[in-house]
Amino acid sequence: MQRWVSIVVVLLLIVLVLGLLLPAVQQSREGARKSTSKMNLKQIGLAMHNYADAHRCLPSGGVIREDGTPLQGWMTMYLPFMDASADFNRINMQAAWNSPVNRDVTETVRTYYLNPSAQANSTSTGYGLTHYLGNPHLLYRNSSATFEQMENGTAHTWFTGEVAGYFQPWAYPFNWRSLGTRLCDGPESFGYPAWQGGHLLFADGSVSFFSEKTSAVILEKFAAAPPVPTREQIAVPEKRFETGIFYWKQMSLQTEPDRDHTYFAKVLENSDQRPVLIQLFRSNHRELSEEEQQQMHLEDQRTFSVPRLILQISKTTDLQQALKDSPLSEDTNAAQMQVILNRFESLQKQLP
């Protein structure tokens, strides 16, 4: 009997120790994630200054054509300064951020644009997210703000910070939001609720943490700091993105080796590893003729070999007809096409 009592006492002590250690471990991990988010903002701050040194101004919050087509956003313009020059060079600047020629780049998840504590990394349609949004007084439609315009000083002019929700794709050309008067006050606010506050990056490159109890007077002063654009310049579309944890997987597809194109498929899977979206891409592997070069825009020439989305497959897609109508049918023999069709049909059955 005494032996069993001793065993129970030891087990109780183990449970007690684990009960004391686990919250400390969790707190330590959360502290590390909080520190990572702060470092992400510092990296963005470094990109901000490097870009300004090169261009003498901040990037446009979003490049919007006269016809209203949204092209590229400020986070895209920072890619060369975030060790992503190769991806930046694959973007067609004259095409919309979500056009077929830009999808392979804009769907990439970029950890330096993510708060590691936030439970979302992608939209349900596959675009990589950002958990940071910018100051609409510095980043807005076709903007080109300068440090000289910051009358309150760069140390008192905020640039970007963590948002509590309603996350957007990092490549979206409307990645700005009003600071508001309270942090952690719903999904439209800034801050991260679990931290009871959030970080703000300032135009001098410094990053500071502000409690959710920060005075509304202080936040209002930050929000009102010049320069002040018009209401039309800071206007954004009324759009909400469905977000969550998603991962892309790539599949190579066998085609005729003597063709000028190669093909691959991308499958978007949710956290349960179930496919939710299937895409077919084509890459060009031939040189443009002189006649073709004369007929094409310089941006189209530069991105000619970049993988281009040619087919998006949903639950209702008529696969056999869609593949027959796609360029893939010209670059495969009957046996290769049947193998590809069988693979896609197997995946399509699993789509929601």
mmCIF file of C-alpha atoms in Angstrom:
data_model
loop_
_atom_site.group_PDB
_atom_site.id
_atom_site.type_symbol
_atom_site.label_atom_id
_atom_site.label_comp_id
_atom_site.label_asym_id
_atom_site.label_seq_id
_atom_site.Cartn_x
_atom_site.Cartn_y
_atom_site.Cartn_z
ATOM 1 C CA MET A 1 0.000 0.000 0.000
ATOM 2 C CA GLN A 2 2.805 2.375 0.959
ATOM 3 C CA ARG A 3 4.457 1.673 -2.397
ATOM 4 C CA TRP A 4 1.331 2.768 -4.292
ATOM 5 C CA VAL A 5 1.062 5.905 -2.195
ATOM 6 C CA SER A 6 4.651 6.780 -3.141
ATOM 7 C CA ILE A 7 3.921 6.213 -6.822
ATOM 8 C CA VAL A 8 0.825 8.431 -6.682
ATOM 9 C CA VAL A 9 2.800 11.165 -4.900
ATOM 10 C CA VAL A 10 5.523 11.042 -7.566
ATOM 11 C CA LEU A 11 2.930 11.202 -10.377
ATOM 12 C CA LEU A 12 1.226 14.156 -8.708
ATOM 13 C CA LEU A 13 4.556 15.948 -8.427
ATOM 14 C CA ILE A 14 5.259 15.310 -12.121
ATOM 15 C CA VAL A 15 1.829 16.679 -13.077
ATOM 16 C CA LEU A 16 2.410 19.716 -10.839
ATOM 17 C CA VAL A 17 5.818 20.415 -12.397
ATOM 18 C CA LEU A 18 4.413 20.048 -15.918
ATOM 19 C CA GLY A 19 1.538 22.336 -14.984
ATOM 20 C CA LEU A 20 4.038 24.975 -13.910
ATOM 21 C CA LEU A 21 6.401 24.505 -16.857
ATOM 22 C CA LEU A 22 3.947 24.358 -19.777
ATOM 23 C CA PRO A 23 2.565 27.920 -19.359
ATOM 24 C CA ALA A 24 6.140 29.195 -19.065
ATOM 25 C CA VAL A 25 7.128 27.354 -22.262
ATOM 26 C CA GLN A 26 4.062 28.698 -24.065
ATOM 27 C CA GLN A 27 4.796 32.203 -22.832
ATOM 28 C CA SER A 28 8.383 31.891 -24.025
ATOM 29 C CA ARG A 29 7.260 30.725 -27.463
ATOM 30 C CA GLU A 30 4.764 33.568 -27.738
ATOM 31 C CA GLY A 31 7.493 36.003 -26.739
ATOM 32 C CA ALA A 32 9.701 34.628 -29.506
ATOM 33 C CA ARG A 33 6.911 35.051 -32.080
ATOM 34 C CA LYS A 34 6.319 38.600 -30.859
ATOM 35 C CA SER A 35 10.025 39.328 -31.274
ATOM 36 C CA THR A 36 9.958 37.857 -34.805
ATOM 37 C CA SER A 37 7.095 40.143 -35.787
ATOM 38 C CA LYS A 38 9.052 43.123 -34.486
ATOM 39 C CA MET A 39 12.068 42.042 -36.544
ATOM 40 C CA ASN A 40 9.847 41.706 -39.632
ATOM 41 C CA LEU A 41 8.790 45.317 -39.192
ATOM 42 C CA LYS A 42 12.413 46.376 -38.762
ATOM 43 C CA GLN A 43 13.237 44.588 -42.021
ATOM 44 C CA ILE A 44 10.391 46.446 -43.751
ATOM 45 C CA GLY A 45 11.775 49.659 -42.263
ATOM 46 C CA LEU A 46 15.184 48.938 -43.751
ATOM 47 C CA ALA A 47 13.557 48.281 -47.136
ATOM 48 C CA MET A 48 11.665 51.567 -46.771
ATOM 49 C CA HIS A 49 14.892 53.549 -46.404
ATOM 50 C CA ASN A 50 16.786 51.628 -49.084
ATOM 51 C CA TYR A 51 13.930 52.199 -51.532
ATOM 52 C CA ALA A 52 13.800 55.905 -50.626
ATOM 53 C CA ASP A 53 17.563 56.212 -51.134
ATOM 54 C CA ALA A 54 17.189 54.723 -54.609
ATOM 55 C CA HIS A 55 14.005 56.555 -55.689
ATOM 56 C CA ARG A 56 13.976 59.718 -53.521
ATOM 57 C CA CYS A 57 10.462 58.916 -52.286
ATOM 58 C CA LEU A 58 8.348 56.166 -50.761
ATOM 59 C CA PRO A 59 6.695 53.693 -53.148
ATOM 60 C CA SER A 60 3.164 54.200 -54.325
ATOM 61 C CA GLY A 61 0.683 52.618 -51.931
ATOM 62 C CA GLY A 62 -0.877 51.157 -55.040
ATOM 63 C CA VAL A 63 -0.269 51.804 -58.721
ATOM 64 C CA ILE A 64 -3.740 52.239 -60.217
ATOM 65 C CA ARG A 65 -4.217 52.812 -63.958
ATOM 66 C CA GLU A 66 -6.511 55.560 -65.240
ATOM 67 C CA ASP A 67 -9.067 52.899 -66.188
ATOM 68 C CA GLY A 68 -9.139 51.750 -62.547
ATOM 69 C CA THR A 69 -7.070 48.592 -63.016
ATOM 70 C CA PRO A 70 -4.996 47.922 -59.863
ATOM 71 C CA LEU A 71 -1.443 46.988 -60.865
ATOM 72 C CA GLN A 72 1.094 46.647 -58.027
ATOM 73 C CA GLY A 73 1.215 47.586 -54.337
ATOM 74 C CA TRP A 74 3.923 48.951 -52.058
ATOM 75 C CA MET A 75 4.935 45.553 -50.682
ATOM 76 C CA THR A 76 5.673 44.343 -54.200
ATOM 77 C CA MET A 77 7.956 47.333 -54.734
ATOM 78 C CA TYR A 78 9.959 46.348 -51.649
ATOM 79 C CA LEU A 79 10.747 42.813 -52.883
ATOM 80 C CA PRO A 80 14.195 43.760 -54.290
ATOM 81 C CA PHE A 81 15.078 45.086 -50.833
ATOM 82 C CA MET A 82 13.768 41.948 -49.067
ATOM 83 C CA ASP A 83 16.138 39.491 -50.794
ATOM 84 C CA ALA A 84 13.502 38.701 -53.412
ATOM 85 C CA SER A 85 14.903 40.412 -56.519
ATOM 86 C CA ALA A 86 14.439 37.257 -58.595
ATOM 87 C CA ASP A 87 10.693 37.215 -57.894
ATOM 88 C CA PHE A 88 10.409 40.960 -58.450
ATOM 89 C CA ASN A 89 11.982 40.555 -61.886
ATOM 90 C CA ARG A 90 9.337 37.962 -62.797
ATOM 91 C CA ILE A 91 6.463 40.420 -62.223
ATOM 92 C CA ASN A 92 4.871 42.088 -65.222
ATOM 93 C CA MET A 93 4.420 45.670 -63.986
ATOM 94 C CA GLN A 94 1.954 46.516 -66.757
ATOM 95 C CA ALA A 95 -0.396 43.670 -65.779
ATOM 96 C CA ALA A 96 -2.734 43.519 -62.792
ATOM 97 C CA TRP A 97 -1.344 42.050 -59.565
ATOM 98 C CA ASN A 98 -3.684 39.042 -59.909
ATOM 99 C CA SER A 99 -3.327 38.529 -63.675
ATOM 100 C CA PRO A 100 -2.361 35.058 -64.979
ATOM 101 C CA VAL A 101 1.238 36.139 -65.686
ATOM 102 C CA ASN A 102 1.727 37.336 -62.086
ATOM 103 C CA ARG A 103 -0.095 34.607 -60.177
ATOM 104 C CA ASP A 104 2.898 32.319 -59.589
ATOM 105 C CA VAL A 105 4.695 35.160 -57.761
ATOM 106 C CA THR A 106 1.772 36.755 -55.917
ATOM 107 C CA GLU A 107 0.636 33.383 -54.580
ATOM 108 C CA THR A 108 3.939 32.909 -52.745
ATOM 109 C CA VAL A 109 3.762 33.123 -48.943
ATOM 110 C CA ARG A 110 6.426 35.524 -47.623
ATOM 111 C CA THR A 111 7.166 35.061 -43.920
ATOM 112 C CA TYR A 112 8.580 38.576 -43.501
ATOM 113 C CA TYR A 113 5.105 39.957 -44.240
ATOM 114 C CA LEU A 114 3.481 37.710 -41.604
ATOM 115 C CA ASN A 115 2.960 37.944 -37.860
ATOM 116 C CA PRO A 116 3.920 34.366 -36.838
ATOM 117 C CA SER A 117 1.250 34.368 -34.114
ATOM 118 C CA ALA A 118 -1.633 35.066 -36.515
ATOM 119 C CA GLN A 119 -3.385 31.897 -37.679
ATOM 120 C CA ALA A 120 -3.572 32.638 -41.411
ATOM 121 C CA ASN A 121 -1.028 32.649 -44.206
ATOM 122 C CA SER A 122 -3.070 32.666 -47.419
ATOM 123 C CA THR A 123 -6.424 33.488 -48.960
ATOM 124 C CA SER A 124 -8.746 30.646 -49.902
ATOM 125 C CA THR A 125 -7.850 31.416 -53.526
ATOM 126 C CA GLY A 126 -4.135 30.991 -52.880
ATOM 127 C CA TYR A 127 -2.670 34.494 -52.488
ATOM 128 C CA GLY A 128 0.025 34.901 -49.839
ATOM 129 C CA LEU A 129 -1.094 37.220 -47.023
ATOM 130 C CA THR A 130 0.310 40.126 -45.082
ATOM 131 C CA HIS A 131 -0.519 40.883 -41.438
ATOM 132 C CA TYR A 132 0.849 44.423 -41.742
ATOM 133 C CA LEU A 133 -0.932 47.385 -43.327
ATOM 134 C CA GLY A 134 0.353 50.859 -44.079
ATOM 135 C CA ASN A 135 -0.359 54.445 -43.116
ATOM 136 C CA PRO A 136 -2.866 55.875 -45.655
ATOM 137 C CA HIS A 137 -1.236 59.308 -45.321
ATOM 138 C CA LEU A 138 1.990 57.890 -46.793
ATOM 139 C CA LEU A 139 0.731 54.986 -48.885
ATOM 140 C CA TYR A 140 -2.295 55.551 -51.098
ATOM 141 C CA ARG A 141 -3.350 55.503 -54.753
ATOM 142 C CA ASN A 142 -0.426 56.491 -56.996
ATOM 143 C CA SER A 143 1.337 58.183 -54.066
ATOM 144 C CA SER A 144 4.966 59.308 -53.936
ATOM 145 C CA ALA A 145 5.346 60.713 -50.411
ATOM 146 C CA THR A 146 8.735 61.906 -49.183
ATOM 147 C CA PHE A 147 10.353 62.191 -45.759
ATOM 148 C CA GLU A 148 10.420 65.974 -46.221
ATOM 149 C CA GLN A 149 6.600 66.018 -46.229
ATOM 150 C CA MET A 150 6.463 64.501 -42.730
ATOM 151 C CA GLU A 151 6.091 67.744 -40.802
ATOM 152 C CA ASN A 152 5.892 65.999 -37.410
ATOM 153 C CA GLY A 153 9.247 64.340 -38.051
ATOM 154 C CA THR A 154 10.007 60.779 -39.111
ATOM 155 C CA ALA A 155 10.221 59.617 -35.472
ATOM 156 C CA HIS A 156 6.567 60.629 -34.953
ATOM 157 C CA THR A 157 5.138 59.464 -38.283
ATOM 158 C CA TRP A 158 4.055 55.830 -38.341
ATOM 159 C CA PHE A 159 4.536 53.772 -41.488
ATOM 160 C CA THR A 160 3.019 50.314 -40.904
ATOM 161 C CA GLY A 161 1.979 47.948 -38.142
ATOM 162 C CA GLU A 162 0.307 44.682 -37.203
ATOM 163 C CA VAL A 163 -3.426 44.436 -37.846
ATOM 164 C CA ALA A 164 -5.912 42.443 -35.772
ATOM 165 C CA GLY A 165 -7.824 40.899 -38.678
ATOM 166 C CA TYR A 166 -9.299 41.250 -42.171
ATOM 167 C CA PHE A 167 -5.907 40.289 -43.600
ATOM 168 C CA GLN A 168 -5.137 41.001 -47.269
ATOM 169 C CA PRO A 169 -2.764 39.573 -49.904
ATOM 170 C CA TRP A 170 0.702 41.129 -49.659
ATOM 171 C CA ALA A 171 0.535 41.945 -53.389
ATOM 172 C CA TYR A 172 -2.862 43.672 -53.106
ATOM 173 C CA PRO A 173 -2.508 47.311 -54.286
ATOM 174 C CA PHE A 174 -4.677 48.638 -51.414
ATOM 175 C CA ASN A 175 -2.671 47.615 -48.352
ATOM 176 C CA TRP A 176 -3.337 50.604 -46.101
ATOM 177 C CA ARG A 177 -5.749 51.219 -43.219
ATOM 178 C CA SER A 178 -6.620 54.060 -40.879
ATOM 179 C CA LEU A 179 -4.941 53.693 -37.463
ATOM 180 C CA GLY A 180 -8.118 54.461 -35.537
ATOM 181 C CA THR A 181 -8.303 55.504 -31.896
ATOM 182 C CA ARG A 182 -8.061 52.100 -30.190
ATOM 183 C CA LEU A 183 -5.791 49.109 -30.661
ATOM 184 C CA CYS A 184 -7.068 45.511 -30.580
ATOM 185 C CA ASP A 185 -10.625 46.804 -31.085
ATOM 186 C CA GLY A 186 -11.971 44.260 -33.556
ATOM 187 C CA PRO A 187 -10.692 42.897 -36.894
ATOM 188 C CA GLU A 188 -10.538 46.337 -38.521
ATOM 189 C CA SER A 189 -8.123 47.677 -35.908
ATOM 190 C CA PHE A 190 -4.366 47.556 -35.455
ATOM 191 C CA GLY A 191 -2.613 45.408 -32.849
ATOM 192 C CA TYR A 192 -2.655 41.724 -31.934
ATOM 193 C CA PRO A 193 -5.303 40.967 -29.257
ATOM 194 C CA ALA A 194 -3.366 38.122 -27.583
ATOM 195 C CA TRP A 195 -0.537 40.590 -26.889
ATOM 196 C CA GLN A 196 -2.943 43.267 -25.670
ATOM 197 C CA GLY A 197 -1.335 45.731 -28.043
ATOM 198 C CA GLY A 198 0.828 45.847 -31.126
ATOM 199 C CA HIS A 199 3.939 47.162 -32.845
ATOM 200 C CA LEU A 200 4.166 50.207 -35.076
ATOM 201 C CA LEU A 201 7.044 50.919 -37.446
ATOM 202 C CA PHE A 202 7.902 54.605 -37.722
ATOM 203 C CA ALA A 203 9.401 56.413 -40.689
ATOM 204 C CA ASP A 204 12.787 56.732 -38.958
ATOM 205 C CA GLY A 205 13.014 52.908 -38.921
ATOM 206 C CA SER A 206 12.244 52.467 -35.225
ATOM 207 C CA VAL A 207 9.641 49.961 -33.971
ATOM 208 C CA SER A 208 7.668 50.543 -30.762
ATOM 209 C CA PHE A 209 5.077 48.458 -28.919
ATOM 210 C CA PHE A 210 1.875 50.177 -27.854
ATOM 211 C CA SER A 211 -0.548 48.768 -25.301
ATOM 212 C CA GLU A 212 -4.231 48.402 -26.152
ATOM 213 C CA LYS A 213 -4.745 50.975 -23.382
ATOM 214 C CA THR A 214 -2.780 53.609 -25.299
ATOM 215 C CA SER A 215 -4.560 56.959 -25.126
ATOM 216 C CA ALA A 216 -6.862 57.779 -28.038
ATOM 217 C CA VAL A 217 -5.269 61.253 -28.068
ATOM 218 C CA ILE A 218 -1.868 59.745 -28.891
ATOM 219 C CA LEU A 219 -3.261 57.507 -31.626
ATOM 220 C CA GLU A 220 -5.270 60.371 -33.104
ATOM 221 C CA LYS A 221 -2.105 62.476 -33.266
ATOM 222 C CA PHE A 222 -0.261 59.677 -35.081
ATOM 223 C CA ALA A 223 -3.200 59.137 -37.445
ATOM 224 C CA ALA A 224 -3.485 62.823 -38.337
ATOM 225 C CA ALA A 225 0.216 63.439 -38.995
ATOM 226 C CA PRO A 226 0.915 65.072 -42.384
ATOM 227 C CA PRO A 227 1.071 64.719 -45.295
ATOM 228 C CA VAL A 228 -2.716 64.445 -45.637
ATOM 229 C CA PRO A 229 -4.112 63.038 -48.918
ATOM 230 C CA THR A 230 -7.669 63.443 -50.179
ATOM 231 C CA ARG A 231 -10.467 61.041 -49.376
ATOM 232 C CA GLU A 232 -10.464 59.857 -52.985
ATOM 233 C CA GLN A 233 -6.749 59.024 -52.844
ATOM 234 C CA ILE A 234 -7.098 56.752 -49.800
ATOM 235 C CA ALA A 235 -10.334 55.085 -50.938
ATOM 236 C CA VAL A 236 -10.211 51.265 -51.043
ATOM 237 C CA PRO A 237 -12.590 48.691 -52.560
ATOM 238 C CA GLU A 238 -15.161 47.161 -50.218
ATOM 239 C CA LYS A 239 -13.610 43.704 -50.297
ATOM 240 C CA ARG A 240 -12.977 41.045 -47.645
ATOM 241 C CA PHE A 241 -10.725 38.064 -48.297
ATOM 242 C CA GLU A 242 -11.436 34.606 -46.911
ATOM 243 C CA THR A 243 -8.218 33.581 -45.178
ATOM 244 C CA GLY A 244 -6.752 30.623 -43.320
ATOM 245 C CA ILE A 245 -3.890 28.129 -43.295
ATOM 246 C CA PHE A 246 -3.210 26.856 -46.815
ATOM 247 C CA TYR A 247 -0.210 25.335 -48.589
ATOM 248 C CA TRP A 248 0.712 25.041 -52.267
ATOM 249 C CA LYS A 249 2.030 21.788 -53.698
ATOM 250 C CA GLN A 250 3.518 21.609 -57.184
ATOM 251 C CA MET A 251 3.246 18.710 -59.637
ATOM 252 C CA SER A 252 5.324 18.357 -62.783
ATOM 253 C CA LEU A 253 3.456 17.188 -65.900
ATOM 254 C CA GLN A 254 5.010 15.102 -68.660
ATOM 255 C CA THR A 255 4.640 16.554 -72.160
ATOM 256 C CA GLU A 256 6.371 16.131 -75.508
ATOM 257 C CA PRO A 257 10.104 16.930 -74.990
ATOM 258 C CA ASP A 258 10.563 18.704 -78.323
ATOM 259 C CA ARG A 259 7.968 21.396 -77.607
ATOM 260 C CA ASP A 260 8.686 25.031 -76.695
ATOM 261 C CA HIS A 261 6.638 24.866 -73.479
ATOM 262 C CA THR A 262 6.649 23.053 -70.149
ATOM 263 C CA TYR A 263 3.669 22.618 -67.839
ATOM 264 C CA PHE A 264 3.115 22.118 -64.133
ATOM 265 C CA ALA A 265 0.166 22.067 -61.771
ATOM 266 C CA LYS A 266 -0.232 23.735 -58.395
ATOM 267 C CA VAL A 267 -2.612 22.307 -55.798
ATOM 268 C CA LEU A 268 -3.768 24.437 -52.869
ATOM 269 C CA GLU A 269 -4.372 22.334 -49.747
ATOM 270 C CA ASN A 270 -6.009 23.367 -46.477
ATOM 271 C CA SER A 271 -4.741 22.524 -42.989
ATOM 272 C CA ASP A 272 -6.349 19.070 -43.308
ATOM 273 C CA GLN A 273 -4.244 18.452 -46.442
ATOM 274 C CA ARG A 274 -7.333 18.382 -48.626
ATOM 275 C CA PRO A 275 -7.183 20.127 -52.021
ATOM 276 C CA VAL A 276 -9.326 23.255 -52.388
ATOM 277 C CA LEU A 277 -7.979 24.605 -55.680
ATOM 278 C CA ILE A 278 -6.094 23.281 -58.736
ATOM 279 C CA GLN A 279 -4.187 25.419 -61.227
ATOM 280 C CA LEU A 280 -2.411 24.646 -64.510
ATOM 281 C CA PHE A 281 0.617 26.740 -65.551
ATOM 282 C CA ARG A 282 2.652 26.969 -68.755
ATOM 283 C CA SER A 283 6.200 28.281 -69.249
ATOM 284 C CA ASN A 284 7.754 29.333 -72.568
ATOM 285 C CA HIS A 285 11.201 28.036 -73.481
ATOM 286 C CA ARG A 286 11.874 29.606 -76.841
ATOM 287 C CA GLU A 287 13.358 32.870 -78.051
ATOM 288 C CA LEU A 288 11.082 35.587 -79.368
ATOM 289 C CA SER A 289 11.459 36.389 -83.045
ATOM 290 C CA GLU A 290 12.283 39.963 -84.084
ATOM 291 C CA GLU A 291 8.764 40.376 -85.448
ATOM 292 C CA GLU A 292 7.236 39.201 -82.151
ATOM 293 C CA GLN A 293 9.465 41.571 -80.184
ATOM 294 C CA GLN A 294 8.325 44.517 -82.291
ATOM 295 C CA GLN A 295 4.682 43.658 -81.626
ATOM 296 C CA MET A 296 5.026 43.118 -77.858
ATOM 297 C CA HIS A 297 5.277 45.574 -74.980
ATOM 298 C CA LEU A 298 8.689 45.603 -73.268
ATOM 299 C CA GLU A 299 7.173 44.210 -70.040
ATOM 300 C CA ASP A 300 5.588 41.344 -71.982
ATOM 301 C CA GLN A 301 8.950 40.603 -73.596
ATOM 302 C CA ARG A 302 10.731 40.661 -70.236
ATOM 303 C CA THR A 303 8.268 38.262 -68.620
ATOM 304 C CA PHE A 304 7.726 36.042 -71.680
ATOM 305 C CA SER A 305 9.268 32.967 -70.017
ATOM 306 C CA VAL A 306 7.538 33.476 -66.636
ATOM 307 C CA PRO A 307 5.027 30.702 -65.788
ATOM 308 C CA ARG A 308 1.520 31.792 -66.752
ATOM 309 C CA LEU A 309 -1.763 30.508 -65.302
ATOM 310 C CA ILE A 310 -3.796 28.992 -68.146
ATOM 311 C CA LEU A 311 -6.482 27.031 -66.300
ATOM 312 C CA GLN A 312 -8.089 27.087 -62.867
ATOM 313 C CA ILE A 313 -9.993 23.932 -61.944
ATOM 314 C CA SER A 314 -12.997 23.861 -59.641
ATOM 315 C CA LYS A 315 -15.464 21.156 -58.634
ATOM 316 C CA THR A 316 -17.678 21.921 -61.633
ATOM 317 C CA THR A 317 -14.991 22.227 -64.326
ATOM 318 C CA ASP A 318 -15.524 19.941 -67.313
ATOM 319 C CA LEU A 319 -11.969 18.630 -67.196
ATOM 320 C CA GLN A 320 -11.917 16.748 -70.453
ATOM 321 C CA GLN A 321 -13.219 19.727 -72.424
ATOM 322 C CA ALA A 322 -11.117 22.287 -70.508
ATOM 323 C CA LEU A 323 -7.885 20.393 -71.153
ATOM 324 C CA LYS A 324 -8.823 19.845 -74.788
ATOM 325 C CA ASP A 325 -9.356 23.598 -75.227
ATOM 326 C CA SER A 326 -6.111 24.501 -73.421
ATOM 327 C CA PRO A 327 -2.655 24.826 -75.035
ATOM 328 C CA LEU A 328 -1.694 21.644 -73.192
ATOM 329 C CA SER A 329 -3.507 19.593 -75.842
ATOM 330 C CA GLU A 330 -1.020 20.814 -78.470
ATOM 331 C CA ASP A 331 2.030 19.744 -76.449
ATOM 332 C CA THR A 332 1.004 16.229 -75.333
ATOM 333 C CA ASN A 333 0.285 12.951 -77.024
ATOM 334 C CA ALA A 334 -2.875 10.952 -76.280
ATOM 335 C CA ALA A 335 -1.224 8.796 -73.590
ATOM 336 C CA GLN A 336 0.275 11.794 -71.778
ATOM 337 C CA MET A 337 -3.032 13.670 -71.870
ATOM 338 C CA GLN A 338 -4.860 10.665 -70.409
ATOM 339 C CA VAL A 339 -2.389 10.413 -67.509
ATOM 340 C CA ILE A 340 -2.813 14.123 -66.776
ATOM 341 C CA LEU A 341 -6.598 13.870 -67.028
ATOM 342 C CA ASN A 342 -6.652 10.944 -64.588
ATOM 343 C CA ARG A 343 -4.501 12.854 -62.063
ATOM 344 C CA PHE A 344 -6.702 15.938 -62.268
ATOM 345 C CA GLU A 345 -9.914 13.903 -62.006
ATOM 346 C CA SER A 346 -8.621 12.225 -58.853
ATOM 347 C CA LEU A 347 -7.866 15.614 -57.294
ATOM 348 C CA GLN A 348 -11.091 17.219 -58.526
ATOM 349 C CA LYS A 349 -13.170 14.618 -56.664
ATOM 350 C CA GLN A 350 -11.646 15.853 -53.414
ATOM 351 C CA LEU A 351 -12.464 19.530 -54.003
ATOM 352 C CA PRO A 352 -15.102 21.099 -51.731
#
